[in-house]
Amino acid sequence: CMQVAYSQNAYIHVCGGDFANDDQCGTFLEIHKANGTPYYDEDTVLSDIKIVTPVTNGMHTTTLPLTYKGDLKRILCSYEETTIQVGSMV
């Protein structure tokens, strides 16, 4: 996990009632890969967390999971290869 702080001066929608636990309803912090990858486009959500605080006065903190698309066996990381590794896949 990574702790992040955010500040927002606009309305944050928080779902309630029958939609309180709906993963498609609400406001989220999301991690995307700029320009995508050979396997996923830029719009693919690699990790996210639902914001459940409707009012934001000042800074708020939350933890953002660093698992790749929710897979506990894979984590998000950043690295560069100086040469192409033939036969490998990331």
mmCIF file of N, CA, C and O in Angstrom:
data_model
loop_
_atom_site.group_PDB
_atom_site.id
_atom_site.type_symbol
_atom_site.label_atom_id
_atom_site.label_comp_id
_atom_site.label_asym_id
_atom_site.label_seq_id
_atom_site.Cartn_x
_atom_site.Cartn_y
_atom_site.Cartn_z
ATOM 1 N N CYS A 1 0.835 -1.197 0.000
ATOM 2 C CA CYS A 1 0.000 0.000 0.000
ATOM 3 C C CYS A 1 0.869 1.246 0.000
ATOM 4 O O CYS A 1 2.020 1.214 0.415
ATOM 5 N N MET A 2 0.288 2.316 -0.442
ATOM 6 C CA MET A 2 0.959 3.604 -0.428
ATOM 7 C C MET A 2 -0.016 4.616 0.155
ATOM 8 O O MET A 2 -1.185 4.668 -0.252
ATOM 9 N N GLN A 3 0.447 5.387 1.117
ATOM 10 C CA GLN A 3 -0.399 6.416 1.691
ATOM 11 C C GLN A 3 -0.333 7.647 0.813
ATOM 12 O O GLN A 3 0.752 8.085 0.421
ATOM 13 N N VAL A 4 -1.495 8.187 0.468
ATOM 14 C CA VAL A 4 -1.571 9.382 -0.355
ATOM 15 C C VAL A 4 -2.466 10.406 0.333
ATOM 16 O O VAL A 4 -3.372 10.054 1.080
ATOM 17 N N ALA A 5 -2.179 11.662 0.074
ATOM 18 C CA ALA A 5 -3.009 12.752 0.591
ATOM 19 C C ALA A 5 -3.652 13.456 -0.595
ATOM 20 O O ALA A 5 -3.066 13.537 -1.668
ATOM 21 N N TYR A 6 -4.852 13.934 -0.399
ATOM 22 C CA TYR A 6 -5.537 14.652 -1.461
ATOM 23 C C TYR A 6 -6.326 15.807 -0.868
ATOM 24 O O TYR A 6 -6.702 15.794 0.302
ATOM 25 N N SER A 7 -6.548 16.797 -1.685
ATOM 26 C CA SER A 7 -7.349 17.952 -1.314
ATOM 27 C C SER A 7 -8.292 18.229 -2.474
ATOM 28 O O SER A 7 -7.874 18.214 -3.629
ATOM 29 N N GLN A 8 -9.524 18.467 -2.178
ATOM 30 C CA GLN A 8 -10.518 18.682 -3.226
ATOM 31 C C GLN A 8 -11.467 19.765 -2.749
ATOM 32 O O GLN A 8 -11.940 19.710 -1.620
ATOM 33 N N ASN A 9 -11.767 20.714 -3.597
ATOM 34 C CA ASN A 9 -12.719 21.747 -3.212
ATOM 35 C C ASN A 9 -14.013 21.648 -4.011
ATOM 36 O O ASN A 9 -14.797 22.566 -4.042
ATOM 37 N N ALA A 10 -14.219 20.525 -4.663
ATOM 38 C CA ALA A 10 -15.452 20.266 -5.401
ATOM 39 C C ALA A 10 -16.213 19.141 -4.710
ATOM 40 O O ALA A 10 -15.721 18.501 -3.782
ATOM 41 N N TYR A 11 -17.404 18.887 -5.177
ATOM 42 C CA TYR A 11 -18.261 17.864 -4.597
ATOM 43 C C TYR A 11 -17.697 16.461 -4.862
ATOM 44 O O TYR A 11 -17.289 16.148 -5.972
ATOM 45 N N ILE A 12 -17.662 15.642 -3.828
ATOM 46 C CA ILE A 12 -17.267 14.241 -3.969
ATOM 47 C C ILE A 12 -18.517 13.396 -3.758
ATOM 48 O O ILE A 12 -19.119 13.411 -2.680
ATOM 49 N N HIS A 13 -18.906 12.685 -4.784
ATOM 50 C CA HIS A 13 -20.110 11.860 -4.712
ATOM 51 C C HIS A 13 -19.818 10.578 -3.934
ATOM 52 O O HIS A 13 -18.894 9.843 -4.251
ATOM 53 N N VAL A 14 -20.610 10.328 -2.897
ATOM 54 C CA VAL A 14 -20.504 9.101 -2.102
ATOM 55 C C VAL A 14 -21.831 8.372 -2.223
ATOM 56 O O VAL A 14 -22.877 8.927 -1.896
ATOM 57 N N CYS A 15 -21.803 7.146 -2.711
ATOM 58 C CA CYS A 15 -23.031 6.378 -2.914
ATOM 59 C C CYS A 15 -23.522 5.787 -1.596
ATOM 60 O O CYS A 15 -22.740 5.405 -0.744
ATOM 61 N N GLY A 16 -24.818 5.690 -1.470
ATOM 62 C CA GLY A 16 -25.413 5.130 -0.262
ATOM 63 C C GLY A 16 -26.536 4.173 -0.605
ATOM 64 O O GLY A 16 -26.801 3.877 -1.771
ATOM 65 N N GLY A 17 -27.196 3.666 0.421
ATOM 66 C CA GLY A 17 -28.322 2.761 0.228
ATOM 67 C C GLY A 17 -27.914 1.494 -0.494
ATOM 68 O O GLY A 17 -26.898 0.880 -0.170
ATOM 69 N N ASP A 18 -28.683 1.105 -1.500
ATOM 70 C CA ASP A 18 -28.417 -0.107 -2.263
ATOM 71 C C ASP A 18 -27.097 -0.038 -3.041
ATOM 72 O O ASP A 18 -26.557 -1.055 -3.448
ATOM 73 N N PHE A 19 -26.572 1.160 -3.247
ATOM 74 C CA PHE A 19 -25.361 1.331 -4.056
ATOM 75 C C PHE A 19 -24.108 1.593 -3.218
ATOM 76 O O PHE A 19 -23.039 1.849 -3.768
ATOM 77 N N ALA A 20 -24.214 1.506 -1.910
ATOM 78 C CA ALA A 20 -23.082 1.819 -1.029
ATOM 79 C C ALA A 20 -21.863 0.941 -1.318
ATOM 80 O O ALA A 20 -20.728 1.404 -1.232
ATOM 81 N N ASN A 21 -22.076 -0.312 -1.664
ATOM 82 C CA ASN A 21 -20.962 -1.233 -1.925
ATOM 83 C C ASN A 21 -20.757 -1.518 -3.411
ATOM 84 O O ASN A 21 -20.043 -2.453 -3.764
ATOM 85 N N ASP A 22 -21.379 -0.722 -4.261
ATOM 86 C CA ASP A 22 -21.251 -0.896 -5.708
ATOM 87 C C ASP A 22 -19.895 -0.363 -6.172
ATOM 88 O O ASP A 22 -19.562 0.800 -5.947
ATOM 89 N N ASP A 23 -19.103 -1.207 -6.830
ATOM 90 C CA ASP A 23 -17.772 -0.807 -7.296
ATOM 91 C C ASP A 23 -17.813 0.138 -8.490
ATOM 92 O O ASP A 23 -16.776 0.627 -8.924
ATOM 93 N N GLN A 24 -18.984 0.393 -9.038
ATOM 94 C CA GLN A 24 -19.116 1.288 -10.183
ATOM 95 C C GLN A 24 -19.731 2.629 -9.795
ATOM 96 O O GLN A 24 -19.998 3.460 -10.654
ATOM 97 N N CYS A 25 -19.981 2.849 -8.507
ATOM 98 C CA CYS A 25 -20.648 4.061 -8.057
ATOM 99 C C CYS A 25 -19.764 4.796 -7.051
ATOM 100 O O CYS A 25 -19.286 4.202 -6.091
ATOM 101 N N GLY A 26 -19.533 6.073 -7.296
ATOM 102 C CA GLY A 26 -18.772 6.873 -6.349
ATOM 103 C C GLY A 26 -17.624 7.602 -7.002
ATOM 104 O O GLY A 26 -17.505 7.700 -8.220
ATOM 105 N N THR A 27 -16.730 8.117 -6.166
ATOM 106 C CA THR A 27 -15.547 8.841 -6.599
ATOM 107 C C THR A 27 -14.326 8.030 -6.216
ATOM 108 O O THR A 27 -14.245 7.521 -5.101
ATOM 109 N N PHE A 28 -13.372 7.911 -7.129
ATOM 110 C CA PHE A 28 -12.223 7.039 -6.922
ATOM 111 C C PHE A 28 -10.914 7.768 -7.197
ATOM 112 O O PHE A 28 -10.854 8.658 -8.054
ATOM 113 N N LEU A 29 -9.854 7.372 -6.490
ATOM 114 C CA LEU A 29 -8.484 7.695 -6.884
ATOM 115 C C LEU A 29 -8.004 6.500 -7.682
ATOM 116 O O LEU A 29 -8.140 5.363 -7.233
ATOM 117 N N GLU A 30 -7.454 6.738 -8.861
ATOM 118 C CA GLU A 30 -7.058 5.642 -9.740
ATOM 119 C C GLU A 30 -5.615 5.797 -10.205
ATOM 120 O O GLU A 30 -5.120 6.907 -10.365
ATOM 121 N N ILE A 31 -4.967 4.665 -10.460
ATOM 122 C CA ILE A 31 -3.641 4.641 -11.067
ATOM 123 C C ILE A 31 -3.793 4.085 -12.481
ATOM 124 O O ILE A 31 -4.403 3.034 -12.681
ATOM 125 N N HIS A 32 -3.256 4.829 -13.452
ATOM 126 C CA HIS A 32 -3.231 4.422 -14.852
ATOM 127 C C HIS A 32 -1.788 4.476 -15.341
ATOM 128 O O HIS A 32 -0.954 5.174 -14.782
ATOM 129 N N LYS A 33 -1.487 3.776 -16.405
ATOM 130 C CA LYS A 33 -0.168 3.832 -17.040
ATOM 131 C C LYS A 33 -0.254 4.794 -18.214
ATOM 132 O O LYS A 33 -1.039 4.577 -19.138
ATOM 133 N N ALA A 34 0.541 5.851 -18.148
ATOM 134 C CA ALA A 34 0.548 6.819 -19.254
ATOM 135 C C ALA A 34 0.906 6.111 -20.558
ATOM 136 O O ALA A 34 1.819 5.289 -20.598
ATOM 137 N N ASN A 35 0.159 6.374 -21.593
ATOM 138 C CA ASN A 35 0.342 5.787 -22.926
ATOM 139 C C ASN A 35 0.047 4.289 -22.972
ATOM 140 O O ASN A 35 0.276 3.651 -23.978
ATOM 141 N N GLY A 36 -0.430 3.714 -21.878
ATOM 142 C CA GLY A 36 -0.798 2.297 -21.867
ATOM 143 C C GLY A 36 0.397 1.372 -21.986
ATOM 144 O O GLY A 36 1.538 1.760 -21.761
ATOM 145 N N THR A 37 0.114 0.115 -22.305
ATOM 146 C CA THR A 37 1.136 -0.913 -22.495
ATOM 147 C C THR A 37 0.778 -1.684 -23.759
ATOM 148 O O THR A 37 -0.284 -1.460 -24.342
ATOM 149 N N PRO A 38 1.606 -2.623 -24.180
ATOM 150 C CA PRO A 38 1.215 -3.451 -25.327
ATOM 151 C C PRO A 38 -0.032 -4.298 -25.040
ATOM 152 O O PRO A 38 -0.664 -4.790 -25.965
ATOM 153 N N TYR A 39 -0.386 -4.453 -23.764
ATOM 154 C CA TYR A 39 -1.490 -5.336 -23.382
ATOM 155 C C TYR A 39 -2.761 -4.587 -22.991
ATOM 156 O O TYR A 39 -3.856 -5.122 -23.114
ATOM 157 N N TYR A 40 -2.628 -3.359 -22.483
ATOM 158 C CA TYR A 40 -3.776 -2.578 -22.018
ATOM 159 C C TYR A 40 -3.630 -1.135 -22.480
ATOM 160 O O TYR A 40 -2.523 -0.619 -22.575
ATOM 161 N N ASP A 41 -4.768 -0.489 -22.717
ATOM 162 C CA ASP A 41 -4.696 0.908 -23.125
ATOM 163 C C ASP A 41 -4.575 1.825 -21.905
ATOM 164 O O ASP A 41 -4.621 1.382 -20.763
ATOM 165 N N GLU A 42 -4.444 3.096 -22.174
ATOM 166 C CA GLU A 42 -4.220 4.097 -21.136
ATOM 167 C C GLU A 42 -5.403 4.223 -20.169
ATOM 168 O O GLU A 42 -5.236 4.653 -19.032
ATOM 169 N N ASP A 43 -6.604 3.846 -20.604
ATOM 170 C CA ASP A 43 -7.790 3.961 -19.766
ATOM 171 C C ASP A 43 -7.933 2.828 -18.753
ATOM 172 O O ASP A 43 -8.787 2.888 -17.869
ATOM 173 N N THR A 44 -7.119 1.793 -18.864
ATOM 174 C CA THR A 44 -7.202 0.653 -17.955
ATOM 175 C C THR A 44 -6.796 1.068 -16.550
ATOM 176 O O THR A 44 -5.739 1.657 -16.348
ATOM 177 N N VAL A 45 -7.647 0.761 -15.569
ATOM 178 C CA VAL A 45 -7.363 1.083 -14.175
ATOM 179 C C VAL A 45 -6.469 -0.012 -13.602
ATOM 180 O O VAL A 45 -6.853 -1.178 -13.554
ATOM 181 N N LEU A 46 -5.256 0.367 -13.184
ATOM 182 C CA LEU A 46 -4.328 -0.605 -12.621
ATOM 183 C C LEU A 46 -4.571 -0.805 -11.128
ATOM 184 O O LEU A 46 -4.354 -1.883 -10.592
ATOM 185 N N SER A 47 -5.006 0.244 -10.447
ATOM 186 C CA SER A 47 -5.334 0.168 -9.029
ATOM 187 C C SER A 47 -6.239 1.345 -8.702
ATOM 188 O O SER A 47 -6.163 2.390 -9.348
ATOM 189 N N ASP A 48 -7.101 1.176 -7.714
ATOM 190 C CA ASP A 48 -7.967 2.282 -7.314
ATOM 191 C C ASP A 48 -8.436 2.116 -5.883
ATOM 192 O O ASP A 48 -8.303 1.049 -5.288
ATOM 193 N N ILE A 49 -8.950 3.193 -5.344
ATOM 194 C CA ILE A 49 -9.544 3.190 -4.008
ATOM 195 C C ILE A 49 -10.743 4.132 -4.041
ATOM 196 O O ILE A 49 -10.688 5.199 -4.661
ATOM 197 N N LYS A 50 -11.840 3.713 -3.434
ATOM 198 C CA LYS A 50 -13.047 4.539 -3.382
ATOM 199 C C LYS A 50 -12.901 5.567 -2.270
ATOM 200 O O LYS A 50 -12.507 5.244 -1.151
ATOM 201 N N ILE A 51 -13.217 6.822 -2.569
ATOM 202 C CA ILE A 51 -13.211 7.878 -1.563
ATOM 203 C C ILE A 51 -14.562 7.858 -0.861
ATOM 204 O O ILE A 51 -15.597 7.944 -1.514
ATOM 205 N N VAL A 52 -14.549 7.743 0.442
ATOM 206 C CA VAL A 52 -15.800 7.624 1.199
ATOM 207 C C VAL A 52 -16.047 8.843 2.092
ATOM 208 O O VAL A 52 -16.959 8.838 2.896
ATOM 209 N N THR A 53 -15.240 9.897 1.931
ATOM 210 C CA THR A 53 -15.410 11.126 2.696
ATOM 211 C C THR A 53 -16.106 12.155 1.812
ATOM 212 O O THR A 53 -15.510 12.645 0.854
ATOM 213 N N PRO A 54 -17.367 12.499 2.104
ATOM 214 C CA PRO A 54 -18.094 13.401 1.209
ATOM 215 C C PRO A 54 -17.641 14.857 1.279
ATOM 216 O O PRO A 54 -17.757 15.586 0.320
ATOM 217 N N VAL A 55 -17.117 15.292 2.407
ATOM 218 C CA VAL A 55 -16.711 16.686 2.571
ATOM 219 C C VAL A 55 -15.204 16.725 2.754
ATOM 220 O O VAL A 55 -14.655 16.018 3.596
ATOM 221 N N THR A 56 -14.531 17.538 1.959
ATOM 222 C CA THR A 56 -13.079 17.637 2.081
ATOM 223 C C THR A 56 -12.694 19.066 2.384
ATOM 224 O O THR A 56 -12.665 19.917 1.506
ATOM 225 N N ASN A 57 -12.430 19.323 3.633
ATOM 226 C CA ASN A 57 -11.886 20.614 4.050
ATOM 227 C C ASN A 57 -10.425 20.377 4.385
ATOM 228 O O ASN A 57 -10.115 19.744 5.380
ATOM 229 N N GLY A 58 -9.533 20.843 3.546
ATOM 230 C CA GLY A 58 -8.119 20.620 3.774
ATOM 231 C C GLY A 58 -7.667 19.295 3.209
ATOM 232 O O GLY A 58 -8.257 18.747 2.285
ATOM 233 N N MET A 59 -6.610 18.755 3.777
ATOM 234 C CA MET A 59 -6.004 17.514 3.277
ATOM 235 C C MET A 59 -6.632 16.295 3.958
ATOM 236 O O MET A 59 -6.908 16.314 5.145
ATOM 237 N N HIS A 60 -6.827 15.257 3.172
ATOM 238 C CA HIS A 60 -7.280 13.966 3.679
ATOM 239 C C HIS A 60 -6.297 12.911 3.200
ATOM 240 O O HIS A 60 -5.692 13.058 2.142
ATOM 241 N N THR A 61 -6.158 11.852 3.952
ATOM 242 C CA THR A 61 -5.255 10.774 3.549
ATOM 243 C C THR A 61 -6.015 9.474 3.415
ATOM 244 O O THR A 61 -7.055 9.267 4.041
ATOM 245 N N THR A 62 -5.497 8.613 2.570
ATOM 246 C CA THR A 62 -6.030 7.269 2.393
ATOM 247 C C THR A 62 -4.873 6.392 1.942
ATOM 248 O O THR A 62 -3.797 6.888 1.638
ATOM 249 N N THR A 63 -5.087 5.103 1.925
ATOM 250 C CA THR A 63 -4.064 4.198 1.407
ATOM 251 C C THR A 63 -4.538 3.640 0.079
ATOM 252 O O THR A 63 -5.698 3.282 -0.082
ATOM 253 N N LEU A 64 -3.633 3.593 -0.853
ATOM 254 C CA LEU A 64 -3.912 3.117 -2.203
ATOM 255 C C LEU A 64 -3.178 1.803 -2.404
ATOM 256 O O LEU A 64 -1.963 1.746 -2.239
ATOM 257 N N PRO A 65 -3.899 0.723 -2.717
ATOM 258 C CA PRO A 65 -3.218 -0.559 -2.909
ATOM 259 C C PRO A 65 -2.317 -0.523 -4.131
ATOM 260 O O PRO A 65 -2.644 0.110 -5.133
ATOM 261 N N LEU A 66 -1.186 -1.180 -4.056
ATOM 262 C CA LEU A 66 -0.244 -1.232 -5.172
ATOM 263 C C LEU A 66 -0.229 -2.608 -5.832
ATOM 264 O O LEU A 66 0.741 -2.989 -6.472
ATOM 265 N N THR A 67 -1.323 -3.339 -5.690
ATOM 266 C CA THR A 67 -1.447 -4.614 -6.384
ATOM 267 C C THR A 67 -1.927 -4.342 -7.802
ATOM 268 O O THR A 67 -2.733 -3.453 -8.039
ATOM 269 N N TYR A 68 -1.411 -5.101 -8.750
ATOM 270 C CA TYR A 68 -1.727 -4.920 -10.162
ATOM 271 C C TYR A 68 -3.114 -5.466 -10.462
ATOM 272 O O TYR A 68 -3.350 -6.677 -10.402
ATOM 273 N N LYS A 69 -4.057 -4.557 -10.713
ATOM 274 C CA LYS A 69 -5.437 -4.908 -11.056
ATOM 275 C C LYS A 69 -6.051 -5.865 -10.032
ATOM 276 O O LYS A 69 -6.820 -6.755 -10.373
ATOM 277 N N GLY A 70 -5.702 -5.687 -8.743
ATOM 278 C CA GLY A 70 -6.284 -6.489 -7.667
ATOM 279 C C GLY A 70 -5.665 -7.859 -7.477
ATOM 280 O O GLY A 70 -6.079 -8.600 -6.598
ATOM 281 N N ASP A 71 -4.686 -8.221 -8.278
ATOM 282 C CA ASP A 71 -4.025 -9.524 -8.173
ATOM 283 C C ASP A 71 -2.959 -9.456 -7.079
ATOM 284 O O ASP A 71 -1.954 -8.775 -7.221
ATOM 285 N N LEU A 72 -3.177 -10.170 -5.979
ATOM 286 C CA LEU A 72 -2.268 -10.120 -4.838
ATOM 287 C C LEU A 72 -0.885 -10.684 -5.138
ATOM 288 O O LEU A 72 0.060 -10.457 -4.387
ATOM 289 N N LYS A 73 -0.744 -11.405 -6.243
ATOM 290 C CA LYS A 73 0.554 -11.979 -6.610
ATOM 291 C C LYS A 73 1.391 -11.030 -7.476
ATOM 292 O O LYS A 73 2.523 -11.340 -7.793
ATOM 293 N N ARG A 74 0.812 -9.894 -7.854
ATOM 294 C CA ARG A 74 1.519 -8.945 -8.722
ATOM 295 C C ARG A 74 1.446 -7.552 -8.108
ATOM 296 O O ARG A 74 0.409 -7.152 -7.584
ATOM 297 N N ILE A 75 2.547 -6.808 -8.178
ATOM 298 C CA ILE A 75 2.565 -5.450 -7.653
ATOM 299 C C ILE A 75 2.959 -4.470 -8.749
ATOM 300 O O ILE A 75 3.586 -4.840 -9.740
ATOM 301 N N LEU A 76 2.589 -3.225 -8.538
ATOM 302 C CA LEU A 76 2.966 -2.171 -9.468
ATOM 303 C C LEU A 76 4.387 -1.736 -9.163
ATOM 304 O O LEU A 76 4.756 -1.571 -8.009
ATOM 305 N N CYS A 77 5.186 -1.574 -10.183
ATOM 306 C CA CYS A 77 6.554 -1.113 -9.992
ATOM 307 C C CYS A 77 6.981 -0.343 -11.231
ATOM 308 O O CYS A 77 6.334 -0.398 -12.273
ATOM 309 N N SER A 78 8.092 0.348 -11.113
ATOM 310 C CA SER A 78 8.617 1.123 -12.224
ATOM 311 C C SER A 78 10.073 0.738 -12.442
ATOM 312 O O SER A 78 10.869 0.772 -11.511
ATOM 313 N N TYR A 79 10.399 0.355 -13.635
ATOM 314 C CA TYR A 79 11.780 0.019 -13.969
ATOM 315 C C TYR A 79 11.996 0.207 -15.457
ATOM 316 O O TYR A 79 11.047 0.329 -16.225
ATOM 317 N N GLU A 80 13.234 0.219 -15.858
ATOM 318 C CA GLU A 80 13.574 0.338 -17.273
ATOM 319 C C GLU A 80 14.594 -0.711 -17.647
ATOM 320 O O GLU A 80 15.467 -1.051 -16.861
ATOM 321 N N GLU A 81 14.467 -1.232 -18.833
ATOM 322 C CA GLU A 81 15.454 -2.151 -19.398
ATOM 323 C C GLU A 81 16.235 -1.370 -20.445
ATOM 324 O O GLU A 81 15.655 -0.640 -21.253
ATOM 325 N N THR A 82 17.546 -1.517 -20.438
ATOM 326 C CA THR A 82 18.353 -0.810 -21.436
ATOM 327 C C THR A 82 18.403 -1.553 -22.758
ATOM 328 O O THR A 82 18.690 -0.973 -23.791
ATOM 329 N N THR A 83 18.112 -2.861 -22.710
ATOM 330 C CA THR A 83 18.064 -3.655 -23.941
ATOM 331 C C THR A 83 16.808 -4.505 -23.934
ATOM 332 O O THR A 83 16.254 -4.806 -22.870
ATOM 333 N N ILE A 84 16.376 -4.889 -25.087
ATOM 334 C CA ILE A 84 15.197 -5.750 -25.195
ATOM 335 C C ILE A 84 15.596 -7.177 -24.815
ATOM 336 O O ILE A 84 16.578 -7.709 -25.318
ATOM 337 N N GLN A 85 14.820 -7.779 -23.915
ATOM 338 C CA GLN A 85 15.069 -9.146 -23.484
ATOM 339 C C GLN A 85 14.219 -10.075 -24.356
ATOM 340 O O GLN A 85 13.007 -10.132 -24.199
ATOM 341 N N VAL A 86 14.822 -10.787 -25.264
ATOM 342 C CA VAL A 86 14.109 -11.659 -26.193
ATOM 343 C C VAL A 86 13.456 -12.803 -25.415
ATOM 344 O O VAL A 86 14.081 -13.430 -24.573
ATOM 345 N N GLY A 87 12.184 -13.033 -25.686
ATOM 346 C CA GLY A 87 11.469 -14.147 -25.067
ATOM 347 C C GLY A 87 10.928 -13.829 -23.677
ATOM 348 O O GLY A 87 10.396 -14.710 -23.028
ATOM 349 N N SER A 88 11.041 -12.589 -23.221
ATOM 350 C CA SER A 88 10.535 -12.263 -21.885
ATOM 351 C C SER A 88 9.234 -11.479 -22.003
ATOM 352 O O SER A 88 8.935 -10.892 -23.036
ATOM 353 N N MET A 89 8.470 -11.495 -20.936
ATOM 354 C CA MET A 89 7.222 -10.742 -20.922
ATOM 355 C C MET A 89 7.034 -10.182 -19.517
ATOM 356 O O MET A 89 7.276 -10.853 -18.530
ATOM 357 N N VAL A 90 6.619 -8.932 -19.439
ATOM 358 C CA VAL A 90 6.366 -8.269 -18.157
ATOM 359 C C VAL A 90 4.884 -8.089 -18.014
ATOM 360 O O VAL A 90 4.202 -7.712 -18.912
#
